[in-house]
PDB file of C-alpha atoms in Angstrom:
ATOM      1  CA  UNK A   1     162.177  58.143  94.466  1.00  0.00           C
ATOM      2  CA  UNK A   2     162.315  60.241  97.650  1.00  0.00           C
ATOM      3  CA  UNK A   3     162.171  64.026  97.454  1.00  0.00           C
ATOM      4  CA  UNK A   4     165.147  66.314  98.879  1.00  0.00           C
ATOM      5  CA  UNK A   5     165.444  65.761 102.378  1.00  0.00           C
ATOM      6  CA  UNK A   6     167.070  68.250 104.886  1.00  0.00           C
ATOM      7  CA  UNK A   7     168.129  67.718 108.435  1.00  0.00           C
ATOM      8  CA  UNK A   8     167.793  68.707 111.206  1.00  0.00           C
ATOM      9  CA  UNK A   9     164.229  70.487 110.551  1.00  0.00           C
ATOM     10  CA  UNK A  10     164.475  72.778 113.233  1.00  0.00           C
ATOM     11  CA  UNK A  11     167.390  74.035 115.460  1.00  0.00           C
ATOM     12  CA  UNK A  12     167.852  75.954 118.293  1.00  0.00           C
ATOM     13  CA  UNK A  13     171.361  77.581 118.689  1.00  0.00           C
ATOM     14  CA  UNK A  14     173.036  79.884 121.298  1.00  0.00           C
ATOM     15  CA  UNK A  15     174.597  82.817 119.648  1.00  0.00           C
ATOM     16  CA  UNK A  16     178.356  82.149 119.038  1.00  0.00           C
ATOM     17  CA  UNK A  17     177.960  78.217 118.571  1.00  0.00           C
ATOM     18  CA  UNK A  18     178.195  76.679 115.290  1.00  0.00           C
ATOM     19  CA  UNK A  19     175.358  74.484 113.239  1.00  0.00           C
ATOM     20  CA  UNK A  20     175.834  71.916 110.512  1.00  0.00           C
ATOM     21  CA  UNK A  21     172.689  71.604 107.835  1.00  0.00           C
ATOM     22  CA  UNK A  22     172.003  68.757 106.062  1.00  0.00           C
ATOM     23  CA  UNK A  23     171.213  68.597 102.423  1.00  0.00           C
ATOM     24  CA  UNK A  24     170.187  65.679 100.624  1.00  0.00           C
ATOM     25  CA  UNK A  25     169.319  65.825  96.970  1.00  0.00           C
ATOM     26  CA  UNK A  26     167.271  63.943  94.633  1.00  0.00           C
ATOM     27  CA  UNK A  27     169.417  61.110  93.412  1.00  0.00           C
ATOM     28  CA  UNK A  28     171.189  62.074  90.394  1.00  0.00           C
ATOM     29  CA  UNK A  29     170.657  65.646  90.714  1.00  0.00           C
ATOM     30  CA  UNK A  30     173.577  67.286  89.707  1.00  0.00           C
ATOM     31  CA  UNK A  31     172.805  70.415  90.175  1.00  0.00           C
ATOM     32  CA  UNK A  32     172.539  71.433  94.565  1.00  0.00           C
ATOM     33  CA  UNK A  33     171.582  74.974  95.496  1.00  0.00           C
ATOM     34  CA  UNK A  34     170.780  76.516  99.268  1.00  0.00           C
ATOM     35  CA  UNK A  35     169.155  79.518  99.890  1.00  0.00           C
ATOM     36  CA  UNK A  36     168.133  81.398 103.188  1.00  0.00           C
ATOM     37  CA  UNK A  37     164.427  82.576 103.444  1.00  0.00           C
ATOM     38  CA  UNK A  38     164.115  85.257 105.989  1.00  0.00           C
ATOM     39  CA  UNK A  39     160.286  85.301 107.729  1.00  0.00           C
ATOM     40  CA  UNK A  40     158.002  87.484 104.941  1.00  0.00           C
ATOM     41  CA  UNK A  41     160.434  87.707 102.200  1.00  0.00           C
ATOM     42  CA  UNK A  42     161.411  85.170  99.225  1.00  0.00           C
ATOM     43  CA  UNK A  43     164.535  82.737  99.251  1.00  0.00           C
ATOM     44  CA  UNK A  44     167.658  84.590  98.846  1.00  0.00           C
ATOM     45  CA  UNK A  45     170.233  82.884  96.817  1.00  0.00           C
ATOM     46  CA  UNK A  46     173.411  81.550  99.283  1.00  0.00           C
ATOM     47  CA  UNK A  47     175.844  79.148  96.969  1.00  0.00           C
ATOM     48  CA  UNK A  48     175.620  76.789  93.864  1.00  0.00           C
ATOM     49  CA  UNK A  49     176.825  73.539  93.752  1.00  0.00           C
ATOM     50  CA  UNK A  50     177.853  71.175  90.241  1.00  0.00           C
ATOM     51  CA  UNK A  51     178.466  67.909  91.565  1.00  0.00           C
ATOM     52  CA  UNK A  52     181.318  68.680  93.915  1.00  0.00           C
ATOM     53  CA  UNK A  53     181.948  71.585  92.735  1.00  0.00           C
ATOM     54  CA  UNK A  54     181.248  75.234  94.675  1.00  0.00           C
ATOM     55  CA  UNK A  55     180.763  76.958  91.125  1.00  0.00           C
ATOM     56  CA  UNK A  56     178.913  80.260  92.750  1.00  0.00           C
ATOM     57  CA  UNK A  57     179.351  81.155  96.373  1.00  0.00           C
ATOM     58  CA  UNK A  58     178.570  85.338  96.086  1.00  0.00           C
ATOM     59  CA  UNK A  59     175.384  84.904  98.111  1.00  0.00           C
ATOM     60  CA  UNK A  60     177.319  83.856 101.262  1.00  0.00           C
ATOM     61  CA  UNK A  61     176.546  86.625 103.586  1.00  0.00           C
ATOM     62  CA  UNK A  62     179.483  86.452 105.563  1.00  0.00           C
ATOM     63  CA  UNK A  63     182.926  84.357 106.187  1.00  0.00           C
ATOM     64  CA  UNK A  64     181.222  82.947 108.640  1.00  0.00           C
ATOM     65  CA  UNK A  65     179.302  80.685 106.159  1.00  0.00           C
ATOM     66  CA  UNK A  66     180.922  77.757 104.211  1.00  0.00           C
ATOM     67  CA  UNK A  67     179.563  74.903 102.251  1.00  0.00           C
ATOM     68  CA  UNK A  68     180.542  71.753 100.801  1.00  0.00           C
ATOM     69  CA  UNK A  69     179.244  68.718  98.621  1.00  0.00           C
ATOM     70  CA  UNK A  70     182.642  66.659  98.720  1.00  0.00           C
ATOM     71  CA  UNK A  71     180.997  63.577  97.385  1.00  0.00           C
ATOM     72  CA  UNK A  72     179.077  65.427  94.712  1.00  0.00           C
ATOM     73  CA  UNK A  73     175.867  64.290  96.153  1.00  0.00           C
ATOM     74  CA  UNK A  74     175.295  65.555 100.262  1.00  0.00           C
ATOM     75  CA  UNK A  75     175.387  69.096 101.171  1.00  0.00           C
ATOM     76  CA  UNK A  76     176.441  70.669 104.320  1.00  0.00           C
ATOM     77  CA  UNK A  77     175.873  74.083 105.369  1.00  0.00           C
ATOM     78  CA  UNK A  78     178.403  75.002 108.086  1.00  0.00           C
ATOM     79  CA  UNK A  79     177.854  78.525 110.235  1.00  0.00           C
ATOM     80  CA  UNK A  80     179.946  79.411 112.490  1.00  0.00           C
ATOM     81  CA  UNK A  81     179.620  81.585 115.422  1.00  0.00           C
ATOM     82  CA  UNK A  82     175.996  82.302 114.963  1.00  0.00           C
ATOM     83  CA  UNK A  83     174.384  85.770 115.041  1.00  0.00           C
ATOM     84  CA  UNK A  84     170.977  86.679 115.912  1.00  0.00           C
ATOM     85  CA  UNK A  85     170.300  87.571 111.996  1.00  0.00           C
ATOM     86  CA  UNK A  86     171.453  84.113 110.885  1.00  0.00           C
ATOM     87  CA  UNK A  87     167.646  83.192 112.229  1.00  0.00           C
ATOM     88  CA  UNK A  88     166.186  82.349 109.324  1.00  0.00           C
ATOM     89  CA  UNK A  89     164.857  78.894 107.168  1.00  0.00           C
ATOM     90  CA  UNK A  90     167.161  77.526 105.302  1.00  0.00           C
ATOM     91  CA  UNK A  91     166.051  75.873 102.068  1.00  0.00           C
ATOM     92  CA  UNK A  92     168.202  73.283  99.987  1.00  0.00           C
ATOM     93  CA  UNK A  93     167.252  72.789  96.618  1.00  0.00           C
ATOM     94  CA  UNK A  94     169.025  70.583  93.729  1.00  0.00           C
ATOM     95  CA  UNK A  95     167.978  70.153  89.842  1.00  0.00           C
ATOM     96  CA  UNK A  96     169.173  67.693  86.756  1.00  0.00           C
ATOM     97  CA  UNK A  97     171.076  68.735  84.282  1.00  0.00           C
ATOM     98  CA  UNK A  98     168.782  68.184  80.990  1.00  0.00           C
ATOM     99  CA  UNK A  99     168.808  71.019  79.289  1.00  0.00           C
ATOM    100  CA  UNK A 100     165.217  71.612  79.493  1.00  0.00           C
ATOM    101  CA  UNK A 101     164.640  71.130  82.814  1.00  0.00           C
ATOM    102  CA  UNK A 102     167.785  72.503  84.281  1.00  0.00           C
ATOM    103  CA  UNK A 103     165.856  75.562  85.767  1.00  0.00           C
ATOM    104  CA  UNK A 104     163.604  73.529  87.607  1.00  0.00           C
ATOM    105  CA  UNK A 105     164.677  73.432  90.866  1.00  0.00           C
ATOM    106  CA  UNK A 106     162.785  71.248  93.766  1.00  0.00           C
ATOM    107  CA  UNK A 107     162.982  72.337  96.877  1.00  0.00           C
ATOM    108  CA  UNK A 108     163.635  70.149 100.359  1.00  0.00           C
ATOM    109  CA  UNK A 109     161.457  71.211 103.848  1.00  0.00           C
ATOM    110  CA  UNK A 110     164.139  73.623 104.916  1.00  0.00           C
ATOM    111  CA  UNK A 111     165.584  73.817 108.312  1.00  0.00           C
ATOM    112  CA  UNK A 112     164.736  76.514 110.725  1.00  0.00           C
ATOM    113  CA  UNK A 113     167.197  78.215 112.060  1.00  0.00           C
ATOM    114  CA  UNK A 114     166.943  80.096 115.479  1.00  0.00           C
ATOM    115  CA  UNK A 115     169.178  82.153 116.801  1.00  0.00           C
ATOM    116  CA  UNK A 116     168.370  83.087 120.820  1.00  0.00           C
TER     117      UNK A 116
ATOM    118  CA  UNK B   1     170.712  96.013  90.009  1.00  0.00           C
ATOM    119  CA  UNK B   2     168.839  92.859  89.449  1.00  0.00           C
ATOM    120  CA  UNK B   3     165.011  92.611  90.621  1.00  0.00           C
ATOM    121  CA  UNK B   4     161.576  90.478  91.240  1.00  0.00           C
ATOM    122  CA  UNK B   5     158.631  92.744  91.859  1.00  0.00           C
ATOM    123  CA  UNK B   6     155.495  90.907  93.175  1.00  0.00           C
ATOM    124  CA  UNK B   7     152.032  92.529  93.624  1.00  0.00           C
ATOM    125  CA  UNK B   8     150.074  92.211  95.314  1.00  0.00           C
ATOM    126  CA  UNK B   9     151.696  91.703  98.909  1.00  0.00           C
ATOM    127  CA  UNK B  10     148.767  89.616 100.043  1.00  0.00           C
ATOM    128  CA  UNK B  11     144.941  89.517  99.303  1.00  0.00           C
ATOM    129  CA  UNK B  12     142.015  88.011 100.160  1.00  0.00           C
ATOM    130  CA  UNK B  13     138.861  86.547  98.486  1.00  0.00           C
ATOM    131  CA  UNK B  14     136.364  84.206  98.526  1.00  0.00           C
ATOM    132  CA  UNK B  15     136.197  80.519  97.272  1.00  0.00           C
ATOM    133  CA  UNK B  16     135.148  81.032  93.394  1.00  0.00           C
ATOM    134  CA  UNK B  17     136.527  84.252  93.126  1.00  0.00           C
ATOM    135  CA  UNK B  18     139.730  84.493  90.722  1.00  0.00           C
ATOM    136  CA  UNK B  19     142.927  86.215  91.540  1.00  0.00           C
ATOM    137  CA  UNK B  20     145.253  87.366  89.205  1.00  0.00           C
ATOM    138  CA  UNK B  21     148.875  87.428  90.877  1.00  0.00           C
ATOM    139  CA  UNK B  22     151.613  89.728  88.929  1.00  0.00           C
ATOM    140  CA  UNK B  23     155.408  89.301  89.024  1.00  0.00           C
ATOM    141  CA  UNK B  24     157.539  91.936  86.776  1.00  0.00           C
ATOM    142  CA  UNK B  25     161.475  91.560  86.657  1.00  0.00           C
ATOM    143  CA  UNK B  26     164.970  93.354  85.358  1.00  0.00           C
ATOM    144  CA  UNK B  27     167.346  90.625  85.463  1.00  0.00           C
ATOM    145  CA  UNK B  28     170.202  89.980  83.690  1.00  0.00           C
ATOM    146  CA  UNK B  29     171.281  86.431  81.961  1.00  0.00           C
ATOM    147  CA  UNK B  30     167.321  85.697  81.811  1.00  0.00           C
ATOM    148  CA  UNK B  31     166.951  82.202  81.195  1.00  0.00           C
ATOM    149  CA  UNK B  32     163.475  81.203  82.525  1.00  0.00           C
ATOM    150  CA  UNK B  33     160.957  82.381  84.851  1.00  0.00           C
ATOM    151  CA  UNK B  34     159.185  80.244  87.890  1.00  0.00           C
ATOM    152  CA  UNK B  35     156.220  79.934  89.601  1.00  0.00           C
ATOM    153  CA  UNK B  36     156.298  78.341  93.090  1.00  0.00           C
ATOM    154  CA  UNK B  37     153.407  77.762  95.598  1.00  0.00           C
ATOM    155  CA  UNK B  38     154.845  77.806  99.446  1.00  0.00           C
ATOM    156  CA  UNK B  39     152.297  76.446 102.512  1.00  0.00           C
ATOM    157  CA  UNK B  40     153.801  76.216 105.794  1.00  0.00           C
ATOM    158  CA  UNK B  41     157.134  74.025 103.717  1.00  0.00           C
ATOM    159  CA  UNK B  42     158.914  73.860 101.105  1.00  0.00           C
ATOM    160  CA  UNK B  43     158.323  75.671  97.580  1.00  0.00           C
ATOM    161  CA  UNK B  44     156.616  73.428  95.578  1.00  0.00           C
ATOM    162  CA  UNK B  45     156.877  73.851  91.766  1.00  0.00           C
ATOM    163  CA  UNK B  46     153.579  75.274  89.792  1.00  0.00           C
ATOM    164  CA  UNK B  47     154.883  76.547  86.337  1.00  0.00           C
ATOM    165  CA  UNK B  48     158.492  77.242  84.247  1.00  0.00           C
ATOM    166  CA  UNK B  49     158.080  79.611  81.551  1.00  0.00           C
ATOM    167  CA  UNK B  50     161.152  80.642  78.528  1.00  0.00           C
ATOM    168  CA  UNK B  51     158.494  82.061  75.590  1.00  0.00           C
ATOM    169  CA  UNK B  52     156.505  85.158  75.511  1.00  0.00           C
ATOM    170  CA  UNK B  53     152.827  85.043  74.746  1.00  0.00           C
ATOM    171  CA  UNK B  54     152.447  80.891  75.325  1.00  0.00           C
ATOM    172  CA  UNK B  55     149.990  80.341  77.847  1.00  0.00           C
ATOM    173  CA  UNK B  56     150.911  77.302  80.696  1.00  0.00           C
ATOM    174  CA  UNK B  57     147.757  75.986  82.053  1.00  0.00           C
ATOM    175  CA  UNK B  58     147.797  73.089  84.706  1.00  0.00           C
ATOM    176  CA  UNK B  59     144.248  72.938  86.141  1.00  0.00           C
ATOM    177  CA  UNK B  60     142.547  75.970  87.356  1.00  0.00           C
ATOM    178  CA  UNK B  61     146.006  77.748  87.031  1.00  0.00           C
ATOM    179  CA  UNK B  62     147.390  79.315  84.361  1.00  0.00           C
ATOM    180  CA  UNK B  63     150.982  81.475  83.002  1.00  0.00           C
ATOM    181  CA  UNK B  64     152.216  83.252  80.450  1.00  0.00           C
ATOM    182  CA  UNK B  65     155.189  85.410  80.199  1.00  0.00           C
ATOM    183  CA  UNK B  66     155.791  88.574  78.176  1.00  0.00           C
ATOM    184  CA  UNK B  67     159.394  88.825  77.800  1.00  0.00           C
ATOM    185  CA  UNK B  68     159.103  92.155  75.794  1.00  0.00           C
ATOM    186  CA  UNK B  69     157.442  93.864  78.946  1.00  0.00           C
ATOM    187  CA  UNK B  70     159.406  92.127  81.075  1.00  0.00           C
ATOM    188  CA  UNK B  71     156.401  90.566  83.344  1.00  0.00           C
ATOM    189  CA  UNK B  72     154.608  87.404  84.212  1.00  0.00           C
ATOM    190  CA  UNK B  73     150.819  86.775  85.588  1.00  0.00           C
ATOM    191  CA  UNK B  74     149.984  83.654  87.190  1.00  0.00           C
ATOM    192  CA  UNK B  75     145.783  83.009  87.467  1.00  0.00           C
ATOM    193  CA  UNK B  76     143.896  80.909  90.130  1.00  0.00           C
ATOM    194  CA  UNK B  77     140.155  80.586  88.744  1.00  0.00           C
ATOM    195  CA  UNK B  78     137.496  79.228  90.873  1.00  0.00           C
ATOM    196  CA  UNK B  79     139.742  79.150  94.036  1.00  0.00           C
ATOM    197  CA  UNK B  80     139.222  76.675  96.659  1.00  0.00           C
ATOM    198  CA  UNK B  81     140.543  76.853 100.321  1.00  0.00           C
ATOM    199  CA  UNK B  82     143.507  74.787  99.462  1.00  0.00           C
ATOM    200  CA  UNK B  83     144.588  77.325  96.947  1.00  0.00           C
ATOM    201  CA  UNK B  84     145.643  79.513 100.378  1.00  0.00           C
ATOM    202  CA  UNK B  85     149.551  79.799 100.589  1.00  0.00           C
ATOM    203  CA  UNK B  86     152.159  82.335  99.715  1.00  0.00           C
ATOM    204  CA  UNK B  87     153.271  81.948  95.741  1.00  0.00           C
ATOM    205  CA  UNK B  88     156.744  82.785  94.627  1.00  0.00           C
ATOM    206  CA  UNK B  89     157.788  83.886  91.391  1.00  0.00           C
ATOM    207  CA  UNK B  90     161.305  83.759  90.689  1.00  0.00           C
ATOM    208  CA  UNK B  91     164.022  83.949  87.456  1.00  0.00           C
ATOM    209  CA  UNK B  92     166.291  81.833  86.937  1.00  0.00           C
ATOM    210  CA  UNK B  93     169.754  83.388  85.556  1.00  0.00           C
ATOM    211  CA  UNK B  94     173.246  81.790  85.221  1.00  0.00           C
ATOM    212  CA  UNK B  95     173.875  78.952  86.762  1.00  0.00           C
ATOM    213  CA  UNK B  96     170.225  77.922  86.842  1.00  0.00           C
ATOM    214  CA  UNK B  97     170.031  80.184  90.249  1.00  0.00           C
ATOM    215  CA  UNK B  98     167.011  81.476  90.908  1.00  0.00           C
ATOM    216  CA  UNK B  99     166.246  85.271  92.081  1.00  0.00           C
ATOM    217  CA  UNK B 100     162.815  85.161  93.758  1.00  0.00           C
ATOM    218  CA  UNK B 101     160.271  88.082  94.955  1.00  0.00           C
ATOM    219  CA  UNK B 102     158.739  88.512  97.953  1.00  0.00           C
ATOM    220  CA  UNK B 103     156.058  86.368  97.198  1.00  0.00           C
ATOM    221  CA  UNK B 104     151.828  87.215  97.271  1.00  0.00           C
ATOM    222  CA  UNK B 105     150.393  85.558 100.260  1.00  0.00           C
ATOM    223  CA  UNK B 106     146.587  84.529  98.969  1.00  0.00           C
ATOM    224  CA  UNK B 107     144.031  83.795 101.568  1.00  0.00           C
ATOM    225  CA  UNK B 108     141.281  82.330 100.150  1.00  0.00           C
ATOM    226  CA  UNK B 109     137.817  82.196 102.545  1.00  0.00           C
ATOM    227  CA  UNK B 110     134.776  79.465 102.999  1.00  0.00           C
TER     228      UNK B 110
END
């Protein structure tokens, strides 16, 4: 089946408007993670997802970011009021739940993020 | 506080050459520890790695993990041109979440 997809793959936003990313994980995938990749550094950890659940959110940088998977399975990223640092790629990834292949997390194309 | 130390930064070499890429950690909840290889998209998985001292081989690349010393090597032999990207090494703790360096970018020339 099809890979983790992520839309839009590249956006342009004024500062002070708000963006929606797009998260869909492999089918089945219980498990739904995003993290924020500045340019030259790894992926930072942002939230955790089971199913619908938010189970980890303490990578949030600000109020200003909220997620949601209300259906268990798609994944919106929600910003609001952008800021210049908020420029950044945005990676969603998701994982099954086996237990030895849990950790094994596959990652979609990201959405870049810029902030003018 | 919880760390991912990559080294190098970045290097270069020649095709046939082989690198030797090192990741040491402190982390907390250890449950696993990752190996990712990043071109110009998304992180695509190389290696996942719970034992000490048992060697992961896929190809030309190879892992193992020493969990006593609390650090992970990941080796490219006879590198080609398409072995050229950033590579990530990362732990995962609870939840699964992964904590990731800041990644060796390898440039490997004709």
């Amino acid at each position: 089946g099809a890979g983790v997809s992520q839309s839009p793959r590249y956006k342009v936003a004024k500062r002070g408007q708000d963006v929606a990313l797009r998260c869909d994980p492999i089918s089945g995938h219980v498990s739904l993670f995003w993290y924020q990749q500045a340019l030259g550094q790894g992926p930072e950890f942002l939230t955790y997802f089971q199913n619908e659940a938010q189970l980890d959110k303490s990578g949030l940088p600000s109020d200003r970011f909220f997620a949601e998977r209300p259906e268990g399975s798609v994944s919106t990223l929600k910003i609001q009021r952008t800021q210049q640092e908020d420029s950044a790629v945005y990676l969603c990834a998701s994982s099954s739940q086996t237990s030895r292949s849990s950790y094994e997390q596959y990652f979609g194309p990201g959405t870049r993020l810029t902030v003018t | 506080e919880d760390k991912v130390v990559q080294s190098p930064l970045s290097l270069v070499v020649h095709e046939g050459d082989t690198v030797t890429l090192n990741c040491s950690y402190e982390v907390t909840n250890f449950r696993s520890l990752l190996w990712y290889k990043q071109e110009k998209k998304a992180p695509t998985f190389l290696f996942m790695l719970t034992s000490s001292g048992i060697e992961k081989k896929s190809g030309r690349l190879s892992s193992i993990l020493d969990k006593k010393e609390l650090f992970s090597i990941l080796n490219i032999t006879a590198t080609q041109t398409g072995d050229s990207a950033i590579y990530l090494c990362a732990v995962a703790g609870s939840w699964g979440k992964l904590q990731f360096g800041a990644g060796t970018q390898v440039v490997v020339t004709p």
